[in-house]
PDB file of C-alpha atoms in Angstrom:
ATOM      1  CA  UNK A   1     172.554 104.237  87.417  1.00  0.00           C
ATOM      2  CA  UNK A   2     170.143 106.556  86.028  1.00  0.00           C
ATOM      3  CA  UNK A   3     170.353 110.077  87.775  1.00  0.00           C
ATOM      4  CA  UNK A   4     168.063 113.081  87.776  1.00  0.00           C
ATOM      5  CA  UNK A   5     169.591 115.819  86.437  1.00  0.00           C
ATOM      6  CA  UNK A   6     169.833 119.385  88.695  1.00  0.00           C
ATOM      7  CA  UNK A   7     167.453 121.023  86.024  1.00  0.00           C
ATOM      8  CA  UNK A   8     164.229 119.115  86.889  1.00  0.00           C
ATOM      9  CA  UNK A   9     165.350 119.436  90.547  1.00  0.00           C
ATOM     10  CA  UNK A  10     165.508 122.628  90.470  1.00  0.00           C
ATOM     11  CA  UNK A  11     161.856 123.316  88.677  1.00  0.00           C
ATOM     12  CA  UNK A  12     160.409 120.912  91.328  1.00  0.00           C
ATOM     13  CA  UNK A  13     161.973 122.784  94.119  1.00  0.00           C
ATOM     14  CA  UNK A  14     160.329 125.830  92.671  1.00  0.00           C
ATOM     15  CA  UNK A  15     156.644 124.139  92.169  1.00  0.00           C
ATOM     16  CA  UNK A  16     156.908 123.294  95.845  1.00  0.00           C
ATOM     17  CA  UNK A  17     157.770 127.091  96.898  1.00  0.00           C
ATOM     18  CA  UNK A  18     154.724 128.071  95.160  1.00  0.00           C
ATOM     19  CA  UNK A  19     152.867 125.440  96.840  1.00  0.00           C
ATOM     20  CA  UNK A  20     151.807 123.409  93.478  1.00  0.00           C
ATOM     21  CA  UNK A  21     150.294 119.780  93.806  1.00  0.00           C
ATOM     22  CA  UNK A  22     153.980 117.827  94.360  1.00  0.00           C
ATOM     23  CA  UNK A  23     151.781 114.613  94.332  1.00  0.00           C
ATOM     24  CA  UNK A  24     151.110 115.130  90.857  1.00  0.00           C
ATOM     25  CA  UNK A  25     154.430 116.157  89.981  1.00  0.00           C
ATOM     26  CA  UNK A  26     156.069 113.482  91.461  1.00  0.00           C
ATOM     27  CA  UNK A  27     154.082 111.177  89.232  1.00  0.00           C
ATOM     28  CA  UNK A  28     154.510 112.983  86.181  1.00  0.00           C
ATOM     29  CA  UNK A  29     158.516 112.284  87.190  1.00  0.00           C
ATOM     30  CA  UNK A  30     158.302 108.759  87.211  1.00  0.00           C
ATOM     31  CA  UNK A  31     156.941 108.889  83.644  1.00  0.00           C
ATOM     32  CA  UNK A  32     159.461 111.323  82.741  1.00  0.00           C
ATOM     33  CA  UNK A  33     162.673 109.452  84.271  1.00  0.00           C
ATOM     34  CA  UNK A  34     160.970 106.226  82.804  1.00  0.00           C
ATOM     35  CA  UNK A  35     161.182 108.211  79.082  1.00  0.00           C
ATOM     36  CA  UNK A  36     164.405 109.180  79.785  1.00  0.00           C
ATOM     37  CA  UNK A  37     165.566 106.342  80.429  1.00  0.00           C
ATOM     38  CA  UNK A  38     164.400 104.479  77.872  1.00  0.00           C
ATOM     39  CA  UNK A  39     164.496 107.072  75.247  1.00  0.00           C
ATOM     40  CA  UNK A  40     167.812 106.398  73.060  1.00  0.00           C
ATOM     41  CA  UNK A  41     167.156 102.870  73.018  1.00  0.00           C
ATOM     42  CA  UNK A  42     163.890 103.764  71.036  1.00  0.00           C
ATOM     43  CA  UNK A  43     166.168 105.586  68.826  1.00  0.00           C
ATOM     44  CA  UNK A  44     168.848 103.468  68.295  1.00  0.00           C
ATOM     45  CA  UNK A  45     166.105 100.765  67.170  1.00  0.00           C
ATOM     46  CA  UNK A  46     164.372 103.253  64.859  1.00  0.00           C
ATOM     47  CA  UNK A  47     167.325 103.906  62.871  1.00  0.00           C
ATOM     48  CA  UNK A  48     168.475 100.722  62.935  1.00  0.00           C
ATOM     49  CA  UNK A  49     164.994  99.876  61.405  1.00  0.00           C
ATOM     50  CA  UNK A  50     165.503 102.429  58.429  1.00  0.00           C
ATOM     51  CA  UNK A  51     169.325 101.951  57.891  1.00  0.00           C
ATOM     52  CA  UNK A  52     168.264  97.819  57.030  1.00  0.00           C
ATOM     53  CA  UNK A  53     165.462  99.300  55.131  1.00  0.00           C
ATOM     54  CA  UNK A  54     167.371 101.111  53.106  1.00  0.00           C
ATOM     55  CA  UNK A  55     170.153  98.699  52.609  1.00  0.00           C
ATOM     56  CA  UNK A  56     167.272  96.360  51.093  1.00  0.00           C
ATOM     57  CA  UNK A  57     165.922  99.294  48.765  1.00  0.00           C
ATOM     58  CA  UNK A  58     169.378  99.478  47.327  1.00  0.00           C
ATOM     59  CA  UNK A  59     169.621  95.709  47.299  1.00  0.00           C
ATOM     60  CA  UNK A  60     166.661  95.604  45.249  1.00  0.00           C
ATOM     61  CA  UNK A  61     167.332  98.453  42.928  1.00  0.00           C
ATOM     62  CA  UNK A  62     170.576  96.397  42.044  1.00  0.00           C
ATOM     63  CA  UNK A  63     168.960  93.310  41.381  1.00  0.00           C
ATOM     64  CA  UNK A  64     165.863  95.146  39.184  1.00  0.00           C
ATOM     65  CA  UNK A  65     168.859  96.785  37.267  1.00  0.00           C
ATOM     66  CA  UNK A  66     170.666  93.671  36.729  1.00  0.00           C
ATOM     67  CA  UNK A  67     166.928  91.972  35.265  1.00  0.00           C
ATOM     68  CA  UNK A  68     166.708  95.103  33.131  1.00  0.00           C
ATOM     69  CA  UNK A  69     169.519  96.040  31.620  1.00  0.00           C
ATOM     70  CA  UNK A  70     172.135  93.439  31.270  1.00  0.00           C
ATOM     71  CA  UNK A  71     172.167  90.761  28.337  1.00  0.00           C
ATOM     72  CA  UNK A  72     172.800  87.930  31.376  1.00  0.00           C
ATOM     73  CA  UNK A  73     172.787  87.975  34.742  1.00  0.00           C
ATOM     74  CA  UNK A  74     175.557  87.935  37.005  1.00  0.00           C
ATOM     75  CA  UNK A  75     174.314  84.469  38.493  1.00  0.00           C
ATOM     76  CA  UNK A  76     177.235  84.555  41.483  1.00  0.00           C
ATOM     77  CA  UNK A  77     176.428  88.522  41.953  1.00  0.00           C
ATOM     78  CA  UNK A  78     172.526  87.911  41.822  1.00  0.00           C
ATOM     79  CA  UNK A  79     173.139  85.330  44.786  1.00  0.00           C
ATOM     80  CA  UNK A  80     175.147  87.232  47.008  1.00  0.00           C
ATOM     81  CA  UNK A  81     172.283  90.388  46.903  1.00  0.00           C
ATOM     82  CA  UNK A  82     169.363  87.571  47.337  1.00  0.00           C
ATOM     83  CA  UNK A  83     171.803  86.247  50.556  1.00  0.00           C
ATOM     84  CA  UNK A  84     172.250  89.533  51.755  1.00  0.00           C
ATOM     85  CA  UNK A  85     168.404  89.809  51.508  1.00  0.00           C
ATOM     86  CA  UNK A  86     167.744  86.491  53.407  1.00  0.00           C
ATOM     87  CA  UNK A  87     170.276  87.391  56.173  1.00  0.00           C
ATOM     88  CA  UNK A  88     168.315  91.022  56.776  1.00  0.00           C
ATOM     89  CA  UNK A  89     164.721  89.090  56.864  1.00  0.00           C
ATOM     90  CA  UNK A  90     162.644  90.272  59.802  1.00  0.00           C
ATOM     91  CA  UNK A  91     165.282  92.632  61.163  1.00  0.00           C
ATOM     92  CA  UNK A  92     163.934  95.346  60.353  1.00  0.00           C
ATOM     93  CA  UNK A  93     160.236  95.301  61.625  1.00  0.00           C
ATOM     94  CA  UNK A  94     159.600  98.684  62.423  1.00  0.00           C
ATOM     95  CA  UNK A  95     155.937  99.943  63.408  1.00  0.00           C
ATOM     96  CA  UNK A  96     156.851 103.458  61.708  1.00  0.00           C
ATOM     97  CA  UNK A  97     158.840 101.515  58.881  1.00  0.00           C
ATOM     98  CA  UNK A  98     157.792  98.047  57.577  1.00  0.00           C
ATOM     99  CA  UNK A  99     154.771  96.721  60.443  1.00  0.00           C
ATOM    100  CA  UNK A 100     155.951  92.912  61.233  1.00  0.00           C
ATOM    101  CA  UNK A 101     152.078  92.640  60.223  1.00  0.00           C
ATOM    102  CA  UNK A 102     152.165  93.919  56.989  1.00  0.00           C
ATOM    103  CA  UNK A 103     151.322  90.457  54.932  1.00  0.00           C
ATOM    104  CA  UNK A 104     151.587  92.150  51.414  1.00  0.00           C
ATOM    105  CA  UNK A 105     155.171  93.153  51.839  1.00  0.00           C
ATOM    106  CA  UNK A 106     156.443  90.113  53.521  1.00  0.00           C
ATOM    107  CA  UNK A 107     154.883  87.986  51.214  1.00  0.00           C
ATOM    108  CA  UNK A 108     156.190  89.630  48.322  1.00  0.00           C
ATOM    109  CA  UNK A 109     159.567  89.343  50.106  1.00  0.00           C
ATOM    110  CA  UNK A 110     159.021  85.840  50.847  1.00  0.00           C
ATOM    111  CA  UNK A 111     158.242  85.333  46.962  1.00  0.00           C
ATOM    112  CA  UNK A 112     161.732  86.824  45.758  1.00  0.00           C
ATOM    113  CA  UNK A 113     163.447  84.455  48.360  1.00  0.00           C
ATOM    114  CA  UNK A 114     161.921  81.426  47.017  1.00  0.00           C
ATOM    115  CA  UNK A 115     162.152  82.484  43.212  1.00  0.00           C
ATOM    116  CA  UNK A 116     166.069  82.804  43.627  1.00  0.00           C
ATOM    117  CA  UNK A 117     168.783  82.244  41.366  1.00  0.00           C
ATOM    118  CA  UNK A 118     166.868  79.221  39.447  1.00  0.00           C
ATOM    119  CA  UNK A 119     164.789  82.067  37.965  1.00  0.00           C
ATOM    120  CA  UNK A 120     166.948  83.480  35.875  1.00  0.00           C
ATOM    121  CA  UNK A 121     167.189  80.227  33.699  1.00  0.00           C
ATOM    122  CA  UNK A 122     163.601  80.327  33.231  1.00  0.00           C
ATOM    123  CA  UNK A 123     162.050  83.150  31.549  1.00  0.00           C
ATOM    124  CA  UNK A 124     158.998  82.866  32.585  1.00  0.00           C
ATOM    125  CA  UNK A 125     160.287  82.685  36.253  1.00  0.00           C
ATOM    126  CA  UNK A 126     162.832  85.398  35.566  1.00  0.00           C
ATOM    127  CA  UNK A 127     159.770  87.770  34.658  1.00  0.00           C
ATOM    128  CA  UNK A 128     157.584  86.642  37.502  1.00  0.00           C
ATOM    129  CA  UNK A 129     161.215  87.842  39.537  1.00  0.00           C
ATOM    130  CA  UNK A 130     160.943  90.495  38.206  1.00  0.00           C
ATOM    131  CA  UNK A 131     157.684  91.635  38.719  1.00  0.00           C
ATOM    132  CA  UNK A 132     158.109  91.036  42.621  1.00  0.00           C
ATOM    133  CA  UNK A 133     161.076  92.991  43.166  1.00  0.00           C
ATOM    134  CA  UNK A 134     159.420  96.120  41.494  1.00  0.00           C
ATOM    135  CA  UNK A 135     156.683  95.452  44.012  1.00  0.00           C
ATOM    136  CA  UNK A 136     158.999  95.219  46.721  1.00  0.00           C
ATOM    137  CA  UNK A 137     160.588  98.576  45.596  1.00  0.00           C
ATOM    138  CA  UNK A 138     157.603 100.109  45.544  1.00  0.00           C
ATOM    139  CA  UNK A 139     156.620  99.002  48.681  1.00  0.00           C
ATOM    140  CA  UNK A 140     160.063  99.564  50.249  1.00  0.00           C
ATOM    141  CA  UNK A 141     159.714 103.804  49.067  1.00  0.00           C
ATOM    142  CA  UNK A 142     156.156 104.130  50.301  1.00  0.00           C
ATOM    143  CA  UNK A 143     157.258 103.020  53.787  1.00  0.00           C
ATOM    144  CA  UNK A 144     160.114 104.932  53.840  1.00  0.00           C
ATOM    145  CA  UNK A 145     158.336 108.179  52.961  1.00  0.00           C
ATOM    146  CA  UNK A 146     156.230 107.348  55.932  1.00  0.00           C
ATOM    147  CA  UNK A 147     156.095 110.442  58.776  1.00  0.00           C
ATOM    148  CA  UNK A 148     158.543 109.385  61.650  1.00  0.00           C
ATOM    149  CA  UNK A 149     157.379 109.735  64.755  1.00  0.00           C
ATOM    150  CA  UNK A 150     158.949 111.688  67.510  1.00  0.00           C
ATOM    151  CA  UNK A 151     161.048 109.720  69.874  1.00  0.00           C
ATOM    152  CA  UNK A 152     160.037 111.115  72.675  1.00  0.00           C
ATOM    153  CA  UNK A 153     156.264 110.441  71.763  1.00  0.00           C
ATOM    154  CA  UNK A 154     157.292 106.715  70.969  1.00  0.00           C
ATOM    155  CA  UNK A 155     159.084 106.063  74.092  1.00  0.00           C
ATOM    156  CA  UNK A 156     156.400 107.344  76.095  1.00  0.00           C
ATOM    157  CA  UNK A 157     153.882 104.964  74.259  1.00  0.00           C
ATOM    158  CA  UNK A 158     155.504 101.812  75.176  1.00  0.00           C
ATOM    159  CA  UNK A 159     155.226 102.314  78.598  1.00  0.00           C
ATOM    160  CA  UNK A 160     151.060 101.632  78.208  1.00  0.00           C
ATOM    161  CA  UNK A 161     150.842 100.674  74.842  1.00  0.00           C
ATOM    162  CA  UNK A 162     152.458  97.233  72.610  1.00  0.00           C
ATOM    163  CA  UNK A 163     153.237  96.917  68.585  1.00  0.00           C
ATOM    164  CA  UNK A 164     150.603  94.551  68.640  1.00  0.00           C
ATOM    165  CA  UNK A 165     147.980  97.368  69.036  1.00  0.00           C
ATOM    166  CA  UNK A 166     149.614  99.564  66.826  1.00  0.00           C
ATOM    167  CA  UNK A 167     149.776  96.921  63.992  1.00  0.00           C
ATOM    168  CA  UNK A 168     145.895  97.262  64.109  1.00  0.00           C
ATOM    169  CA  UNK A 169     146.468 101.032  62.795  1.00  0.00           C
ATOM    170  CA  UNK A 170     146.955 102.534  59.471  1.00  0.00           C
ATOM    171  CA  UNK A 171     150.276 104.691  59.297  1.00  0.00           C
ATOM    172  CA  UNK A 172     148.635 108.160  60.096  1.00  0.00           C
ATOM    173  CA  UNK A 173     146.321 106.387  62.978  1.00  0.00           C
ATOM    174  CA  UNK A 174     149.531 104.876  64.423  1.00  0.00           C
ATOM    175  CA  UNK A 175     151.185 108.698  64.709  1.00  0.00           C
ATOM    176  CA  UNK A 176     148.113 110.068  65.727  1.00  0.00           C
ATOM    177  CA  UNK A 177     147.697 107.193  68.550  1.00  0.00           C
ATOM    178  CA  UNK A 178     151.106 107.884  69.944  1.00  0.00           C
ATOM    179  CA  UNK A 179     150.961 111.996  69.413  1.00  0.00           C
ATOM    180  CA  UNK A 180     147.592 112.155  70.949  1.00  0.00           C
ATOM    181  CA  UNK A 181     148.783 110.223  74.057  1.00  0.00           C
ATOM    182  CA  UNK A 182     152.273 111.838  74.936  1.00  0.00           C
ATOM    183  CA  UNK A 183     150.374 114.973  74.625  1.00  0.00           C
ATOM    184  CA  UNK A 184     147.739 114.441  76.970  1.00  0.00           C
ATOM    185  CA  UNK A 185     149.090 112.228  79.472  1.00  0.00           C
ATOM    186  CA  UNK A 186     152.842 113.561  79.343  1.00  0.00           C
ATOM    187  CA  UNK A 187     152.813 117.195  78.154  1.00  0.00           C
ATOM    188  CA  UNK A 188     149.372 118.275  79.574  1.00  0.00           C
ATOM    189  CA  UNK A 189     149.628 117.503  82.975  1.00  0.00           C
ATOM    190  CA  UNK A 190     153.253 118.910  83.396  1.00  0.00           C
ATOM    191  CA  UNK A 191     152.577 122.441  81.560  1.00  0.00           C
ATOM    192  CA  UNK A 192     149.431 122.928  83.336  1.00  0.00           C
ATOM    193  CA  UNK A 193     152.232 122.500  86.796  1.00  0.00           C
ATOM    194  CA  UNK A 194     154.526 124.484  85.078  1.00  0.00           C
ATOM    195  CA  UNK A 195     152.062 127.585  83.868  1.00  0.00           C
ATOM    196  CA  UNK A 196     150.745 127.568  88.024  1.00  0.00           C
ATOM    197  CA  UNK A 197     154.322 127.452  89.381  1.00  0.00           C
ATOM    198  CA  UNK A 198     155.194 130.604  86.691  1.00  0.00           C
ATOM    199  CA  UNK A 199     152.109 132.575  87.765  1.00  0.00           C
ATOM    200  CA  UNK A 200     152.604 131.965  91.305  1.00  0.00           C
ATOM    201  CA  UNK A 201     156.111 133.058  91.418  1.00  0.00           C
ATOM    202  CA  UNK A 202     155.422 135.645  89.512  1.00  0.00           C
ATOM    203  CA  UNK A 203     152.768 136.884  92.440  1.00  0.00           C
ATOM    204  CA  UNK A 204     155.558 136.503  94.790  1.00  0.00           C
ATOM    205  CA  UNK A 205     158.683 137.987  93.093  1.00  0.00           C
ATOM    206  CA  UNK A 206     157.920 141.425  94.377  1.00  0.00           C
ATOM    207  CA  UNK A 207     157.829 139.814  97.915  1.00  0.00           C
ATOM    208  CA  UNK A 208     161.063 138.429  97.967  1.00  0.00           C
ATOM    209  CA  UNK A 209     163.145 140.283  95.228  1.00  0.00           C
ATOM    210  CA  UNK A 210     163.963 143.276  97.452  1.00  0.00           C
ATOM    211  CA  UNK A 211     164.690 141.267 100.943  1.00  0.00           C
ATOM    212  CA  UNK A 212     167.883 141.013 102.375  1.00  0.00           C
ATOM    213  CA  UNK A 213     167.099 137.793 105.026  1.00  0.00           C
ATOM    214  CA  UNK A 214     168.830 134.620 104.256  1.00  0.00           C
ATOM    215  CA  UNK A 215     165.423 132.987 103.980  1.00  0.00           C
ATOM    216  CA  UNK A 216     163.461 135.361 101.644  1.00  0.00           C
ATOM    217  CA  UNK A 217     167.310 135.438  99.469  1.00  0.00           C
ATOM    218  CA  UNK A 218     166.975 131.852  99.026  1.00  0.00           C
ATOM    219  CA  UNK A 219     163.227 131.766  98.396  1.00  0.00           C
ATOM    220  CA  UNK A 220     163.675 134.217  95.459  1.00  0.00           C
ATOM    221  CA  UNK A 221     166.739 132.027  93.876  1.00  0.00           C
ATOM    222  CA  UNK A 222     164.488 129.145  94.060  1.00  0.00           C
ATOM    223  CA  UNK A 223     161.613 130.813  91.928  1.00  0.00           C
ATOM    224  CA  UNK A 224     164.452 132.706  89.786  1.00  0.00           C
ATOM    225  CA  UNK A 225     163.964 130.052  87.565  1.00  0.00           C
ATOM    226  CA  UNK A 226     160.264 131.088  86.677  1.00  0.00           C
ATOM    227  CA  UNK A 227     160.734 134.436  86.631  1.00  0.00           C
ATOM    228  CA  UNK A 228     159.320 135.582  82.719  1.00  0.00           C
ATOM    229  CA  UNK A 229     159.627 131.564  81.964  1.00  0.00           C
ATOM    230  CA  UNK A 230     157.116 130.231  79.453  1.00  0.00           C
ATOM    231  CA  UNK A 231     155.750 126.689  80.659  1.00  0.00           C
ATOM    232  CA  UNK A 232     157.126 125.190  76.936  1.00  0.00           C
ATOM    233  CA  UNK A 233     160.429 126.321  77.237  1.00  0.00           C
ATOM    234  CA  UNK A 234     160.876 124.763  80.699  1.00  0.00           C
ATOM    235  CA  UNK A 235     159.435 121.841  79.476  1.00  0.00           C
ATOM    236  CA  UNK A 236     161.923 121.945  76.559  1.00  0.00           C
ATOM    237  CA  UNK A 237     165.195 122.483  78.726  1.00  0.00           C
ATOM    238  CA  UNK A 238     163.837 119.825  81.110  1.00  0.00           C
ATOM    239  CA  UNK A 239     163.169 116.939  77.581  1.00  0.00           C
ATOM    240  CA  UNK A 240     167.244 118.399  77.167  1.00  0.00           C
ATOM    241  CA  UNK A 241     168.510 117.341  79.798  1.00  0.00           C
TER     242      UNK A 241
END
């Protein structure tokens, strides 16, 4: 069961002693316990994504080295690197890695698959082989150079958004897209709550901070938590929890 954690409790109780728009907050907290939620699993598929993308790279690098440099090919070790490459196919779509949409890679991908083993008895063939998996290599480097998004950003995305409309995107349109979005629909509405809750407890403090009633006590332990706060670093302890 997925719990809130005493942090964000505590920040909403202080919103509502300052009177801030709860409404808003509490939808800003479905979002958030959504992310949350959903958040390492976003992760774990990211790097998942890259650790299969860079287990082909190095698959590839072996076989261009083998084409390159020895008199003859290692036929049986050739096979197992091009079934190691068949067994990873597809698993390692990745919008911010290798889009499931991107035609030039799989195809070139596809190309190596079907070329196989039988090309290295044909020297034609063997060149053509050749040719493909420095395209592949090349291709495999400039995607993973690409900018990685932020998690948090990512997660947040899929709760409106789909890879289909991101596969539409160039690489820096696709970070934008997702950046551009968690900002304004995630971190804008909750630091605008944030800076009105700091300001208003910070027009209160000297009401409280010198009373000795139970009530006026616990009112000024409930804002304590705004007190010389910044609306960023809330945000950031309340992301860490």
């Amino acid at each position: 069961m997925f719990g809130r954690n005493d942090f964000v409790e505590n920040v909403k109780s202080a919103l509502a002693a300052v009177d801030c728009d709860m409404g808003a907050f509490r939808s800003w907290q479905k979002m958030y316990d959504k992310l949350k939620k959903k958040k390492s699993e976003q992760e774990d598929r990211y790097r998942r994504c890259r650790e299969q993308t860079k287990r082909v790279q190095e698959d590839a690098q072996l076989m261009e080295h083998m084409l390159t440099t020895a008199q003859s090919v290692d036929g049986k070790e050739f096979g197992r690197l091009l079934k190691d490459l068949r067994q990873m196919q597809n698993s390692f779509d990745h919008e911010f890695l290798v889009s499931k949409e991107d035609q030039e890679f799989h195809s070139t991908y596809d190309t190596i698959l079907r070329l196989g083993t039988k090309a290295l008895n044909a020297p034609d063939q063997k060149l053509l082989l050749q040719s493909e998996i420095e395209n592949l290599l090349a291709l495999l480097k400039e995607n993973l150079e690409k900018e990685e998004p932020e998690i948090a950003a990512l997660t947040f995305y899929y709760q409106f958004g789909s890879d289909q409309e991101l596969a539409q995107l160039p690489p820096a349109e696709k970070l934008s897209k997702i950046t551009y979005l968690y900002e304004c629909e995630f971190r804008r509405p909750i630091l605008q709550l944030l800076e009105s809750g700091i300001s208003g407890a910070g027009e209160q403090k000297h009401i409280y901070e010198t009373a000795t009633d139970r009530g006026s006590r616990k009112k000024y332990e409930t804002l304590q938590i705004f007190f010389g706060a910044h609306p960023e670093h809330i945000l950031e302890q309340m992301m860490e929890e």
